[in-house]
Amino acid sequence: MDPAARLGPAQIDVVAQLAVSTLLLGGIYALIAVGLTLIFGIMRVVNFAHGEFLMLGMYLAFFAFTLRGVDPYLVLIIAIPIFYLVGLFVYVLVMRGVIHASHNVQIFTTVGLSTALQNIALVMWTGDFRIIRPWESSVVLRAAGTAFNLAQVVAFAVAVALTVALMAFMKWTHTGRVMRATAQDRDAATLMGIDTDRVYRLTFAIGIACVGAAGVLVSPLYAAYPQAGLQFVTLAYVVVVLGGLGDMAGAMLGSLIVAAVEVGGSYIFGAAWKEVFYFLLFIGVLVFRPAGLLGQRGAETLGA
Amino acid sequence: MTRRHLAFALAAILITLTVLAAVTYGQSGEYKIGVLEPLTGPLAGEGKRHLEGFEIVRDMINDRGGVMGKKLTFVVADAPDPTAAATEATRLATREGVKIITGTFSSRLCGAASEAAARQNVIYWETSCVDPRFNKRGLKNVYRTEIDATGFGWYNVEFIAKHLAPRFNKKPSELKIAFLSEDSSYGQGVTESARARAKNEFGMQEVAAEYYNFQTINDFTPIIVKFKQLAPDIVHHIGYTNDAPLFWRQAREQNFLFKAHVHAGATGYGSADFGKALGNDANGAFALLEPGPGFKIESLKPEGQKIEKDFRDAVQKRTGSYPLGGHQLAGGGLWLLKLVLDRAKSDDADKFRDAVMSLDLPAGSMINGWGVKFNQEGQNANERVQHYMLQWQNGQLVTVWPEEFTTMRAKWIPLPAWDQRK
């Protein structure tokens, strides 16, 4: 008999476990998507190299742990400034040149950057799968018939904290207001005396710092290898479009929806179907609500 | 005679001499074959291990008089992807003039490489790839020494039905089995053949058959929750390097209990990375492989014992460790090629084929305890290419089955609670 159709007290535990899994998996997706949506929303650049910065974060955590025995959560403290600098560097070196170019040029550039970073990783660190085993990856928490991993809970908590912090930053600080103004109308913002180049630099660096931190946080859970970013980043695009370009709360909500589709779909129909379901969702959103669930109408064309 | 004429004459003599020297040297001295492996790119790690295995056995062959009375040498070419595999196979045949190409280990590469070799009418000698389609294309000069993925499925069910079932005090038909697999040709080949044999020959009860993409799977919890309700005795999981540790860790988190867990191949549970990722939590998982620690050399035929011992010593001397899967597949395959050439005394395709088909050695006759009996498709037989079940025991994969070939025994049958596998 199909287990999904079976009802009983055990079924409550199953639903509870699936809900917890959705929440925690969604946390990981949100962690990756929040930096992407920031860059997407403010710079109007689709950063196809986003996953590769995630991969670099995973490698940073791997090497810090294996060579120096540093716990990933300590690495997080240095990872954020390191990746902020990496973001600044990449912006100045690569992105500044194409920020005013057409979308095609931007896509070629970021796809090129993605391929280059993957191959640099391949040459430097080979194609081996690198797995670390810090203490937190084997701590299992149990509550009310459900079980979960400590590292996943931490990733979820950081995702929520990061989302809230970025929302507050965008809403209440002067820099945040300037960033939003630039996103709404680049030319008008320039006329108002806003240094848009500085805004873009800052946006890109914050976005990369977020995804670098995400890489460190997922390292106790997933193997690091040159194509590790691809495992998550197609999902992150779905999340961003679902939630609305540049909308942090939307990214969080989108992540949870994608995770729910994945977990529920895998349980009821089988894991082979998961991509079918969330890409159907993706297409559905593009057709019926192109601005995303929380996005402001017309946002997708703003500043283009 | 002018100076210029003299110079020309001298040059002509020199060239003639060089060519003559090369020809005679080639005739009496060396026999060259092409070795095609991925030496750069994502498959390079295993490709280099194969090359190392080839080189070790090449030296062993040359210490014993070479092939066809000549010293065996290699022309090595790099095949990081299928396109490169095809162009390099063509180059080896047309530019380097080799008559035999061996390689390429990966199921991603062997199809393209052998196709290109066949087009140039050279012999293609595959030592490792397991794609079931490899021998089904009607290519006459394409051979494989290793069994294919369907052979892995055959062995896994053999182990479950003949070894595990009696130890659970159950009939094979009373066993409930859940199949889980990544969805490449390798995972599907193993899983589908295991499913068919489990059902048709032993009447095992299949409770689930799930496929997933190993590059995008991020969470096994929903599958584990579903499997828990189905309560299988056996989980038959074919996984890769990143998904196998994820499944195992999450099964432990969810306290998913089963009696045994079986995998086949050098990836996933059969890879050293699995042990690195999980430490002693890996205890209990089975993987079908070439023989590992515990392998009893005395169980082989006398000639097999000698060559296996020499092989192990040679690998130990070069790498400082017990032979790994790549060494064993490449080394065993190349040794078998030598046996064929000894018999054919020629690299003529027809004579070579006759020699391949006439070779008939029982299991236990050569490196890895293999035997030889090729079918008309150029595939060595399942029951001759003896495979072994290894089990993770405290950080090491050790040989546990068939028991006549090993000093070690399978532990934790049935598997106890997760924290009691010590």
XYZ file of C-alpha atoms in Angstrom:
726
model
C 0.000 0.000 0.000
C 1.229 3.477 -0.780
C 2.596 4.848 2.504
C 1.386 8.323 1.631
C -2.184 7.081 1.673
C -1.877 5.321 5.012
C -3.432 7.140 7.937
C -2.802 6.704 11.625
C -0.927 8.117 14.604
C 2.403 7.380 12.892
C 1.273 9.662 10.086
C 1.388 12.669 12.400
C 5.068 12.020 13.063
C 5.662 11.737 9.344
C 3.988 15.053 8.627
C 5.888 16.683 11.493
C 9.186 15.317 10.195
C 8.472 16.447 6.653
C 7.569 19.921 7.952
C 10.807 20.163 9.932
C 12.809 18.970 6.921
C 11.119 21.570 4.746
C 11.939 24.319 7.196
C 15.607 23.341 7.510
C 16.175 22.691 3.820
C 14.432 25.977 3.075
C 16.879 27.663 5.456
C 19.818 26.433 3.396
C 18.231 27.604 0.162
C 17.414 31.000 1.676
C 20.992 31.394 2.826
C 22.175 31.006 -0.767
C 19.350 32.966 -2.380
C 19.496 36.058 -0.199
C 22.792 37.307 -1.689
C 21.615 36.460 -5.176
C 18.369 38.366 -4.811
C 20.252 41.388 -3.491
C 22.564 41.493 -6.531
C 19.703 40.646 -8.860
C 17.376 43.257 -7.403
C 19.732 46.196 -7.125
C 22.256 45.679 -9.892
C 19.846 43.940 -12.311
C 22.613 41.483 -13.028
C 21.981 37.749 -13.047
C 25.072 36.462 -11.321
C 25.628 33.034 -12.842
C 28.845 32.716 -10.860
C 26.946 32.850 -7.547
C 27.230 29.106 -6.967
C 30.980 29.226 -7.460
C 31.390 31.630 -4.550
C 29.385 29.148 -2.489
C 31.848 26.473 -3.595
C 34.785 28.698 -2.591
C 33.211 29.163 0.840
C 32.937 25.398 1.214
C 36.602 24.965 0.265
C 37.623 27.684 2.733
C 35.859 25.797 5.517
C 37.335 22.499 4.323
C 40.923 23.717 4.309
C 40.588 25.652 7.563
C 39.260 22.488 9.210
C 41.673 19.944 7.743
C 44.843 22.023 7.767
C 44.340 24.080 10.933
C 41.547 22.238 12.737
C 39.397 25.384 12.830
C 35.688 24.764 13.342
C 33.478 26.052 10.494
C 31.630 28.361 12.898
C 34.869 30.116 13.741
C 35.774 30.256 10.070
C 32.466 32.075 9.539
C 33.825 35.081 11.436
C 36.726 35.517 9.024
C 34.821 34.274 5.981
C 32.447 37.250 5.931
C 35.185 39.918 5.620
C 37.232 37.710 3.267
C 34.331 37.237 0.888
C 33.380 40.909 1.194
C 36.867 41.710 -0.122
C 36.590 39.005 -2.782
C 33.302 40.613 -3.865
C 34.909 44.080 -4.077
C 37.815 42.659 -6.037
C 35.623 40.784 -8.514
C 33.394 43.821 -8.933
C 36.295 46.120 -9.756
C 38.003 43.560 -11.955
C 35.038 42.100 -13.826
C 31.595 43.477 -13.073
C 32.277 47.215 -13.309
C 33.106 46.851 -16.995
C 29.777 45.277 -17.872
C 27.359 46.898 -15.447
C 26.085 49.312 -18.134
C 26.275 46.738 -20.930
C 23.352 44.712 -22.274
C 22.016 41.699 -20.407
C 23.584 39.388 -22.976
C 27.036 40.716 -22.247
C 26.421 40.409 -18.516
C 25.262 36.829 -18.880
C 28.316 35.891 -20.950
C 30.561 37.561 -18.404
C 29.133 35.873 -15.319
C 28.870 32.475 -17.032
C 32.516 32.905 -18.068
C 33.441 33.810 -14.509
C 31.593 30.736 -13.273
C 33.435 28.411 -15.663
C 36.770 30.053 -14.866
C 36.274 29.672 -11.099
C 35.207 26.027 -11.448
C 38.285 25.233 -13.484
C 40.619 27.119 -11.187
C 39.237 24.996 -8.342
C 39.682 21.872 -10.449
C 43.308 22.667 -11.258
C 44.208 23.736 -7.736
C 42.290 21.207 -5.681
C 41.431 18.377 -8.171
C 37.936 16.998 -8.701
C 37.890 15.022 -5.446
C 34.926 15.311 -3.107
C 36.103 16.948 0.119
C 34.113 16.152 3.203
C 34.719 17.361 6.735
C 33.341 15.989 9.939
C 33.257 18.680 12.609
C 31.422 17.807 15.838
C 28.236 19.630 14.858
C 27.648 17.468 11.786
C 27.046 14.368 13.884
C 24.887 15.972 16.583
C 21.309 14.821 16.194
C 18.501 16.698 17.921
C 15.206 14.963 18.612
C 11.930 16.615 19.509
C 8.298 15.514 19.309
C 8.899 12.550 17.024
C 11.143 14.470 14.656
C 14.907 14.407 14.224
C 17.288 16.937 12.721
C 20.917 17.864 12.473
C 22.468 20.653 14.545
C 24.377 22.064 11.561
C 21.089 22.442 9.681
C 19.480 24.256 12.597
C 22.402 26.676 12.764
C 22.219 27.267 9.004
C 18.509 27.988 9.326
C 19.003 30.381 12.231
C 21.737 32.273 10.407
C 19.557 32.457 7.280
C 16.731 34.059 9.242
C 19.103 36.430 11.039
C 20.784 37.427 7.790
C 17.481 38.050 6.034
C 16.161 40.172 8.885
C 19.443 42.094 9.141
C 19.529 42.834 5.422
C 15.896 43.921 5.424
C 16.554 46.264 8.333
C 19.667 47.582 6.615
C 17.777 48.283 3.405
C 14.859 49.897 5.181
C 16.394 52.039 7.863
C 19.949 52.999 6.966
C 20.922 55.792 4.623
C 23.009 53.402 2.514
C 20.034 51.073 2.268
C 17.805 53.884 1.038
C 20.449 54.872 -1.497
C 20.632 51.268 -2.682
C 16.875 51.056 -3.108
C 16.831 54.386 -4.952
C 19.497 53.128 -7.350
C 17.529 49.949 -7.935
C 14.380 51.925 -8.765
C 15.967 54.321 -11.234
C 19.663 54.381 -11.914
C 19.647 57.626 -13.913
C 17.481 59.563 -11.474
C 19.657 58.358 -8.616
C 22.754 59.611 -10.428
C 21.054 62.980 -10.948
C 20.332 63.149 -7.215
C 24.061 62.905 -6.604
C 24.218 59.205 -5.718
C 27.481 57.510 -6.571
C 25.915 54.488 -8.276
C 29.259 52.827 -8.850
C 29.799 52.788 -5.092
C 26.300 51.389 -4.559
C 26.928 48.549 -7.005
C 30.309 47.805 -5.492
C 28.787 47.611 -2.043
C 25.840 45.514 -3.225
C 28.036 43.007 -4.977
C 30.406 42.728 -2.020
C 27.530 42.188 0.445
C 25.951 39.611 -1.861
C 29.196 37.683 -2.180
C 29.862 37.909 1.575
C 26.415 36.341 2.152
C 26.992 33.440 -0.207
C 30.546 32.896 1.073
C 29.125 32.632 4.583
C 26.514 30.213 3.226
C 29.289 28.031 1.793
C 30.984 27.835 5.172
C 27.697 27.009 6.903
C 26.774 24.154 4.556
C 30.271 22.633 4.623
C 29.486 20.284 7.550
C 26.528 18.962 5.531
C 27.680 18.667 1.914
C 30.880 17.725 0.083
C 33.038 20.440 -1.478
C 34.032 19.856 -5.117
C 34.511 22.177 -8.105
C 30.902 21.853 -9.307
C 29.359 21.965 -5.824
C 27.756 25.334 -6.562
C 25.632 23.907 -9.368
C 23.929 21.610 -6.893
C 22.195 24.595 -5.289
C 22.293 27.533 -7.594
C 19.628 26.552 -10.137
C 17.343 26.280 -7.137
C 18.405 29.702 -5.959
C 17.253 31.229 -9.283
C 13.848 29.620 -8.858
C 13.677 30.956 -5.315
C 14.590 34.484 -6.363
C 12.066 34.638 -9.171
C 9.415 33.086 -6.942
C 9.969 35.546 -4.124
C 10.367 38.620 -6.288
C 13.588 40.160 -7.537
C 15.478 41.916 -4.800
C 12.978 41.017 -2.075
C 14.643 39.475 0.986
C 11.458 38.302 2.672
C 10.364 36.965 -0.701
C 13.601 34.961 -0.937
C 12.883 33.427 2.462
C 9.304 32.598 1.494
C 10.376 31.311 -1.925
C 12.982 29.063 -0.313
C 10.408 27.527 1.984
C 8.007 26.940 -0.904
C 10.694 25.309 -3.055
C 11.783 23.149 -0.115
C 8.167 22.161 0.569
C 7.675 21.176 -3.072
C 10.902 19.190 -3.002
C 10.235 17.385 0.293
C 6.546 16.748 -0.360
C 7.146 15.727 -3.970
C 9.948 13.338 -3.000
C 7.794 11.749 -0.324
C 4.625 11.347 -2.338
C 5.876 10.814 -5.892
C 9.608 10.066 -5.599
C 12.854 11.996 -5.738
C 13.111 11.700 -9.514
C 10.187 14.125 -9.778
C 11.480 16.957 -7.654
C 12.921 19.044 -10.503
C 9.773 18.621 -12.548
C 7.696 20.055 -9.718
C 9.708 23.082 -8.872
C 10.341 24.047 -12.451
C 6.616 23.782 -13.131
C 6.173 26.119 -10.194
C 8.843 28.389 -11.649
C 7.098 28.564 -15.025
C 3.736 29.061 -13.329
C 5.032 32.052 -11.382
C 6.617 33.570 -14.492
C 3.323 33.262 -16.345
C 0.887 34.389 -13.658
C 2.928 36.619 -11.385
C 6.085 37.727 -13.175
C 7.057 40.091 -10.368
C 7.112 37.226 -7.871
C 4.974 36.552 -4.829
C 6.096 39.561 -2.803
C 7.717 41.608 -5.550
C 6.346 44.958 -6.499
C 4.541 44.923 -9.854
C 6.752 45.977 -12.719
C 9.898 45.504 -10.648
C 11.304 43.094 -13.192
C 11.650 45.849 -15.752
C 12.771 48.635 -13.420
C 16.065 50.251 -14.178
C 16.581 48.161 -17.260
C 81.757 15.302 -56.587
C 80.978 18.776 -55.348
C 80.646 19.597 -51.749
C 76.928 19.928 -52.089
C 76.578 16.453 -53.560
C 78.640 15.042 -50.771
C 76.391 16.701 -48.214
C 73.277 15.278 -49.894
C 74.772 11.809 -50.071
C 75.732 11.943 -46.421
C 72.286 13.130 -45.431
C 70.693 10.353 -47.471
C 72.877 7.725 -45.826
C 72.137 9.103 -42.371
C 68.394 9.103 -42.950
C 68.454 5.559 -44.315
C 70.453 4.378 -41.347
C 68.119 6.050 -38.868
C 65.037 4.561 -40.501
C 66.657 1.118 -40.642
C 67.663 1.394 -37.014
C 64.160 2.406 -36.021
C 62.603 -0.425 -37.975
C 64.939 -3.123 -36.675
C 64.673 -1.764 -33.135
C 60.909 -1.802 -33.456
C 60.906 -5.354 -34.738
C 63.178 -7.003 -32.249
C 62.878 -4.678 -29.301
C 59.564 -3.075 -28.436
C 55.858 -3.617 -28.795
C 53.814 -0.437 -28.375
C 50.177 -0.217 -27.234
C 48.031 2.840 -26.637
C 46.898 3.645 -23.080
C 43.993 6.070 -22.888
C 42.961 7.407 -19.472
C 41.549 10.669 -18.104
C 44.677 12.283 -16.638
C 43.234 15.780 -16.234
C 39.713 16.951 -15.363
C 37.224 15.594 -12.821
C 37.964 11.902 -13.511
C 41.731 12.331 -13.277
C 42.174 10.875 -9.794
C 40.935 7.436 -10.779
C 42.504 7.726 -14.267
C 45.954 8.253 -12.783
C 45.469 5.291 -10.469
C 44.648 3.164 -13.510
C 47.765 4.364 -15.312
C 49.793 3.460 -12.237
C 48.250 -0.035 -12.287
C 49.074 -0.384 -15.995
C 52.681 0.672 -15.435
C 53.177 -1.724 -12.531
C 51.903 -4.684 -14.524
C 53.783 -3.569 -17.670
C 57.012 -3.829 -15.670
C 55.947 -7.231 -14.335
C 55.274 -8.395 -17.901
C 58.644 -7.132 -19.111
C 60.416 -8.877 -16.219
C 58.858 -12.070 -17.553
C 59.922 -11.658 -21.171
C 57.447 -9.080 -22.466
C 54.786 -9.794 -25.084
C 55.386 -11.739 -28.311
C 59.087 -11.741 -27.442
C 59.247 -7.952 -27.268
C 59.422 -5.352 -24.550
C 55.957 -3.866 -23.896
C 55.820 -0.048 -24.025
C 53.004 2.506 -23.763
C 51.937 5.547 -25.710
C 49.911 7.363 -23.072
C 47.112 9.752 -24.077
C 44.843 11.952 -21.969
C 41.040 11.599 -22.307
C 39.314 13.998 -19.888
C 35.968 13.852 -21.753
C 34.227 11.755 -24.445
C 35.280 14.052 -27.314
C 38.922 13.899 -26.302
C 38.622 10.131 -25.819
C 37.470 9.720 -29.424
C 40.063 12.062 -30.981
C 42.911 10.621 -28.928
C 41.900 7.045 -29.787
C 41.943 8.036 -33.464
C 45.327 9.713 -33.071
C 46.815 6.687 -31.312
C 45.721 4.484 -34.187
C 46.586 6.743 -37.119
C 49.600 8.744 -35.930
C 51.195 6.450 -33.373
C 50.306 3.359 -35.344
C 49.290 1.218 -32.377
C 47.201 -1.895 -33.032
C 45.806 -2.203 -29.504
C 44.336 0.511 -27.272
C 43.482 -0.036 -23.636
C 41.790 2.204 -21.075
C 39.573 4.271 -20.219
C 37.856 3.197 -16.980
C 34.915 5.624 -16.953
C 31.525 4.680 -18.396
C 31.416 8.231 -19.708
C 34.476 7.624 -21.897
C 34.660 3.978 -22.924
C 31.814 4.150 -25.434
C 33.335 7.029 -27.415
C 36.895 5.684 -27.202
C 36.004 2.174 -28.372
C 33.801 3.478 -31.181
C 36.698 5.556 -32.538
C 39.147 2.669 -32.146
C 36.787 0.327 -33.990
C 36.535 2.787 -36.863
C 40.327 2.598 -37.266
C 40.208 -1.208 -37.115
C 42.326 -1.434 -34.000
C 41.650 -3.673 -31.027
C 40.054 -1.952 -28.039
C 40.720 -3.609 -24.670
C 38.592 -2.122 -21.870
C 39.655 -2.911 -18.319
C 37.149 -1.093 -16.120
C 34.099 0.720 -17.466
C 30.796 -0.920 -16.518
C 28.273 0.597 -18.952
C 26.023 -2.354 -19.949
C 25.689 -1.009 -23.521
C 29.434 -1.264 -24.136
C 29.391 -4.790 -25.596
C 25.982 -4.568 -27.240
C 26.992 -2.561 -30.296
C 28.205 -5.402 -32.501
C 31.817 -4.173 -32.526
C 33.971 -7.185 -33.250
C 37.314 -5.991 -31.909
C 36.063 -4.498 -28.654
C 36.617 -6.491 -25.460
C 36.029 -5.951 -21.755
C 37.826 -7.819 -18.975
C 35.734 -6.441 -16.078
C 32.086 -7.403 -15.632
C 29.474 -4.779 -16.441
C 26.953 -3.050 -14.190
C 24.441 -5.851 -14.676
C 27.125 -8.226 -13.367
C 27.339 -6.074 -10.226
C 23.597 -6.472 -9.720
C 23.967 -10.240 -10.234
C 26.663 -10.481 -7.541
C 24.781 -8.274 -5.069
C 21.691 -10.476 -5.230
C 23.903 -13.577 -5.003
C 25.316 -12.188 -1.744
C 21.916 -11.226 -0.347
C 20.264 -14.542 -1.205
C 23.101 -16.937 -0.409
C 24.878 -15.239 2.467
C 22.627 -12.706 4.185
C 19.304 -14.562 4.043
C 20.609 -17.684 5.861
C 22.249 -15.501 8.491
C 18.906 -13.780 9.114
C 17.298 -17.255 9.295
C 15.023 -16.291 6.467
C 14.308 -17.622 3.027
C 15.259 -15.202 0.227
C 11.572 -14.979 -0.675
C 10.821 -13.673 2.836
C 13.193 -10.717 2.466
C 11.801 -7.241 1.896
C 14.157 -5.153 -0.206
C 14.136 -1.416 -0.990
C 16.057 -0.229 -4.055
C 17.498 3.271 -4.153
C 19.804 4.478 -6.899
C 21.318 7.446 -8.648
C 19.954 7.603 -12.187
C 23.033 7.391 -14.464
C 23.620 4.359 -16.712
C 25.766 2.858 -13.964
C 23.173 3.107 -11.189
C 20.334 2.027 -13.452
C 22.323 -0.885 -14.898
C 23.163 -2.300 -11.467
C 19.753 -1.651 -9.961
C 17.631 -2.975 -12.814
C 19.609 -6.222 -13.072
C 19.491 -6.666 -9.276
C 15.723 -6.028 -9.251
C 15.124 -8.551 -12.018
C 17.259 -11.275 -10.447
C 15.895 -10.682 -6.923
C 12.334 -10.978 -8.148
C 12.538 -13.662 -10.843
C 15.084 -16.009 -9.378
C 14.553 -15.629 -5.622
C 11.091 -14.102 -5.302
C 12.261 -11.355 -2.947
C 9.682 -8.747 -2.007
C 10.493 -5.395 -3.550
C 8.970 -2.665 -1.359
C 10.402 0.373 -3.180
C 12.478 1.383 -6.189
C 13.545 5.054 -6.127
C 15.834 6.912 -8.501
C 17.355 10.353 -7.982
C 19.893 12.632 -9.659
C 23.106 12.572 -7.642
C 24.053 16.081 -8.763
C 20.950 17.746 -7.386
C 19.880 15.646 -4.407
C 20.132 17.788 -1.274
C 17.951 15.945 1.201
C 17.124 12.263 1.615
C 14.832 12.768 4.606
C 11.543 12.405 2.670
C 12.769 9.157 1.102
C 14.037 7.860 4.439
C 10.740 8.703 6.139
C 8.944 6.783 3.408
C 11.347 3.823 3.623
C 10.945 3.681 7.405
C 7.243 3.009 6.977
C 7.965 0.278 4.431
C 10.387 -1.399 6.869
C 12.694 -3.159 4.383
C 15.133 -5.829 5.584
C 17.664 -4.746 2.981
C 18.462 -1.385 1.426
C 20.131 -1.789 -1.968
C 21.588 1.656 -2.663
C 23.816 2.552 -5.621
C 25.239 5.981 -4.887
C 28.038 8.361 -5.812
C 30.588 10.084 -3.654
C 28.512 12.998 -2.381
C 25.088 11.368 -2.031
C 26.125 8.141 -0.269
C 27.465 9.905 2.855
C 24.392 12.174 2.841
C 22.010 9.211 2.801
C 23.935 7.373 5.517
C 24.143 10.407 7.809
C 20.456 11.222 7.395
C 19.428 7.571 7.869
C 21.283 7.709 11.188
C 19.595 11.004 12.110
C 16.191 9.548 11.358
C 17.091 6.332 13.196
C 16.180 4.336 10.114
C 16.955 0.704 10.971
C 17.411 -2.052 8.416
C 19.124 -5.414 8.597
C 21.732 -4.786 5.896
C 22.791 -2.211 3.325
C 24.392 -3.246 0.020
C 26.158 -1.208 -2.679
C 28.336 -2.097 -5.694
C 31.303 -0.338 -7.264
C 34.207 1.892 -6.317
C 32.108 5.054 -5.928
C 29.825 5.898 -3.001
C 30.060 3.323 -0.229
C 32.941 1.668 -2.104
C 35.065 4.829 -2.064
C 37.628 5.730 0.585
C 35.853 9.096 0.827
C 32.876 7.415 2.472
C 35.034 6.287 5.375
C 36.632 9.731 5.612
C 33.219 11.387 5.694
C 31.733 9.177 8.390
C 34.536 7.612 10.434
C 33.260 4.684 12.479
C 29.668 5.678 11.735
C 30.326 4.006 8.360
C 30.484 0.607 10.077
C 28.359 -2.102 8.533
C 27.852 -0.841 4.963
C 28.659 -3.398 2.216
C 30.206 -2.651 -1.187
C 30.937 -5.087 -4.021
C 34.521 -4.557 -5.215
C 37.815 -6.134 -6.114
C 39.471 -7.971 -3.218
C 40.692 -5.860 -0.291
C 42.398 -6.565 3.028
C 41.583 -10.041 4.335
C 41.806 -11.607 0.870
C 43.230 -15.104 1.256
C 45.860 -15.694 -1.357
C 46.021 -19.457 -0.586
C 42.456 -19.824 -1.874
C 43.617 -19.194 -5.441
C 45.046 -21.697 -7.945
C 48.829 -22.055 -7.653
C 49.555 -19.884 -10.710
C 47.023 -17.304 -9.479
C 48.654 -17.208 -6.038
C 52.050 -16.460 -7.479
C 50.962 -13.682 -9.810
C 48.635 -12.112 -7.204
C 51.451 -12.080 -4.651
C 53.918 -10.546 -7.127
C 51.301 -7.961 -8.082
C 50.597 -6.984 -4.480
C 54.318 -6.726 -3.746
C 54.871 -4.562 -6.816
C 52.009 -2.228 -5.855
C 53.244 -2.114 -2.256
C 56.725 -1.216 -3.474
C 55.499 1.558 -5.739
C 52.666 3.091 -3.666
C 53.331 1.841 -0.153
C 49.819 0.445 0.215
C 47.490 -2.431 -0.609
C 46.296 -2.319 -4.265
C 43.339 -0.001 -4.801
C 40.448 -0.698 -7.170
C 42.043 1.249 -10.045
C 45.301 -0.699 -9.736
C 43.438 -3.992 -9.638
C 41.200 -3.372 -12.642
C 43.953 -1.956 -14.855
C 46.532 -4.497 -13.672
C 44.214 -7.496 -14.004
C 43.084 -6.331 -17.447
C 46.602 -5.797 -18.763
C 47.779 -9.163 -17.459
C 44.888 -10.784 -19.291
C 45.943 -8.956 -22.473
C 49.393 -10.502 -22.102
C 47.851 -13.972 -21.815
C 45.904 -13.367 -25.019
C 48.972 -12.083 -26.913
C 51.036 -15.045 -25.660
C 48.475 -17.313 -27.252
C 47.759 -15.343 -30.446
C 51.453 -14.537 -31.072
C 50.122 -11.741 -33.279
C 48.113 -8.537 -33.107
C 46.172 -9.461 -36.226
C 42.526 -8.831 -35.322
C 41.262 -12.285 -36.325
C 44.049 -14.230 -34.668
C 43.645 -12.041 -31.591
C 39.914 -12.764 -31.487
C 40.485 -16.500 -31.836
C 42.915 -16.371 -28.940
C 40.466 -14.393 -26.767
C 37.656 -16.841 -27.465
C 39.797 -19.912 -26.836
C 41.120 -18.787 -23.459
C 39.397 -20.719 -20.690
C 40.792 -20.326 -17.182
C 38.865 -21.076 -13.992
C 38.346 -18.395 -11.322
C 41.442 -18.043 -9.144
C 43.919 -18.266 -12.025
C 45.270 -14.735 -12.141
C 45.478 -11.275 -10.553
C 42.412 -10.489 -8.325
C 41.553 -14.187 -8.371
C 40.002 -13.787 -11.782
C 39.445 -16.424 -14.443
C 38.735 -16.036 -18.144
C 35.897 -17.036 -20.457
C 34.789 -14.469 -23.004
C 31.455 -14.615 -24.811
C 30.951 -13.742 -28.480
C 30.215 -10.110 -27.544
C 33.743 -9.782 -26.166
C 32.624 -9.753 -22.541
C 34.382 -11.752 -19.830
C 31.959 -13.935 -17.844
C 30.373 -12.863 -14.534
C 31.268 -16.024 -12.662
C 34.894 -15.989 -13.868
C 35.585 -12.367 -12.966
C 35.213 -13.161 -9.289
C 33.964 -10.187 -7.263
C 34.037 -9.772 -3.530
C 31.837 -8.178 -0.919
C 33.690 -5.731 1.282
C 32.371 -4.218 4.496
C 33.252 -1.050 6.381
C 34.762 -2.144 9.688
C 36.268 0.566 11.882
C 37.603 2.833 9.177
C 38.561 0.131 6.681
C 36.878 -1.731 3.843
C 37.666 -5.422 4.385
C 36.878 -8.493 2.278
C 34.084 -10.553 3.886
C 32.579 -12.666 1.081
C 32.836 -15.235 -0.527
C 34.108 -16.677 2.759
C 36.444 -19.220 1.139
C 38.505 -16.296 -0.216
C 38.922 -14.300 2.975
C 40.085 -14.393 6.556
C 37.648 -11.664 7.638
C 33.960 -12.158 8.442
C 30.940 -9.915 7.945
C 29.926 -8.270 11.210
C 26.741 -6.701 12.560
C 24.304 -9.112 10.928
C 21.604 -7.991 11.285
C 22.700 -4.388 11.871
C 22.098 -3.330 15.490
C 21.068 0.201 16.567
C 23.207 2.968 15.074
C 25.177 3.603 18.252
C 25.988 -0.080 18.776
C 27.996 -0.748 15.618
C 31.389 -0.865 17.287
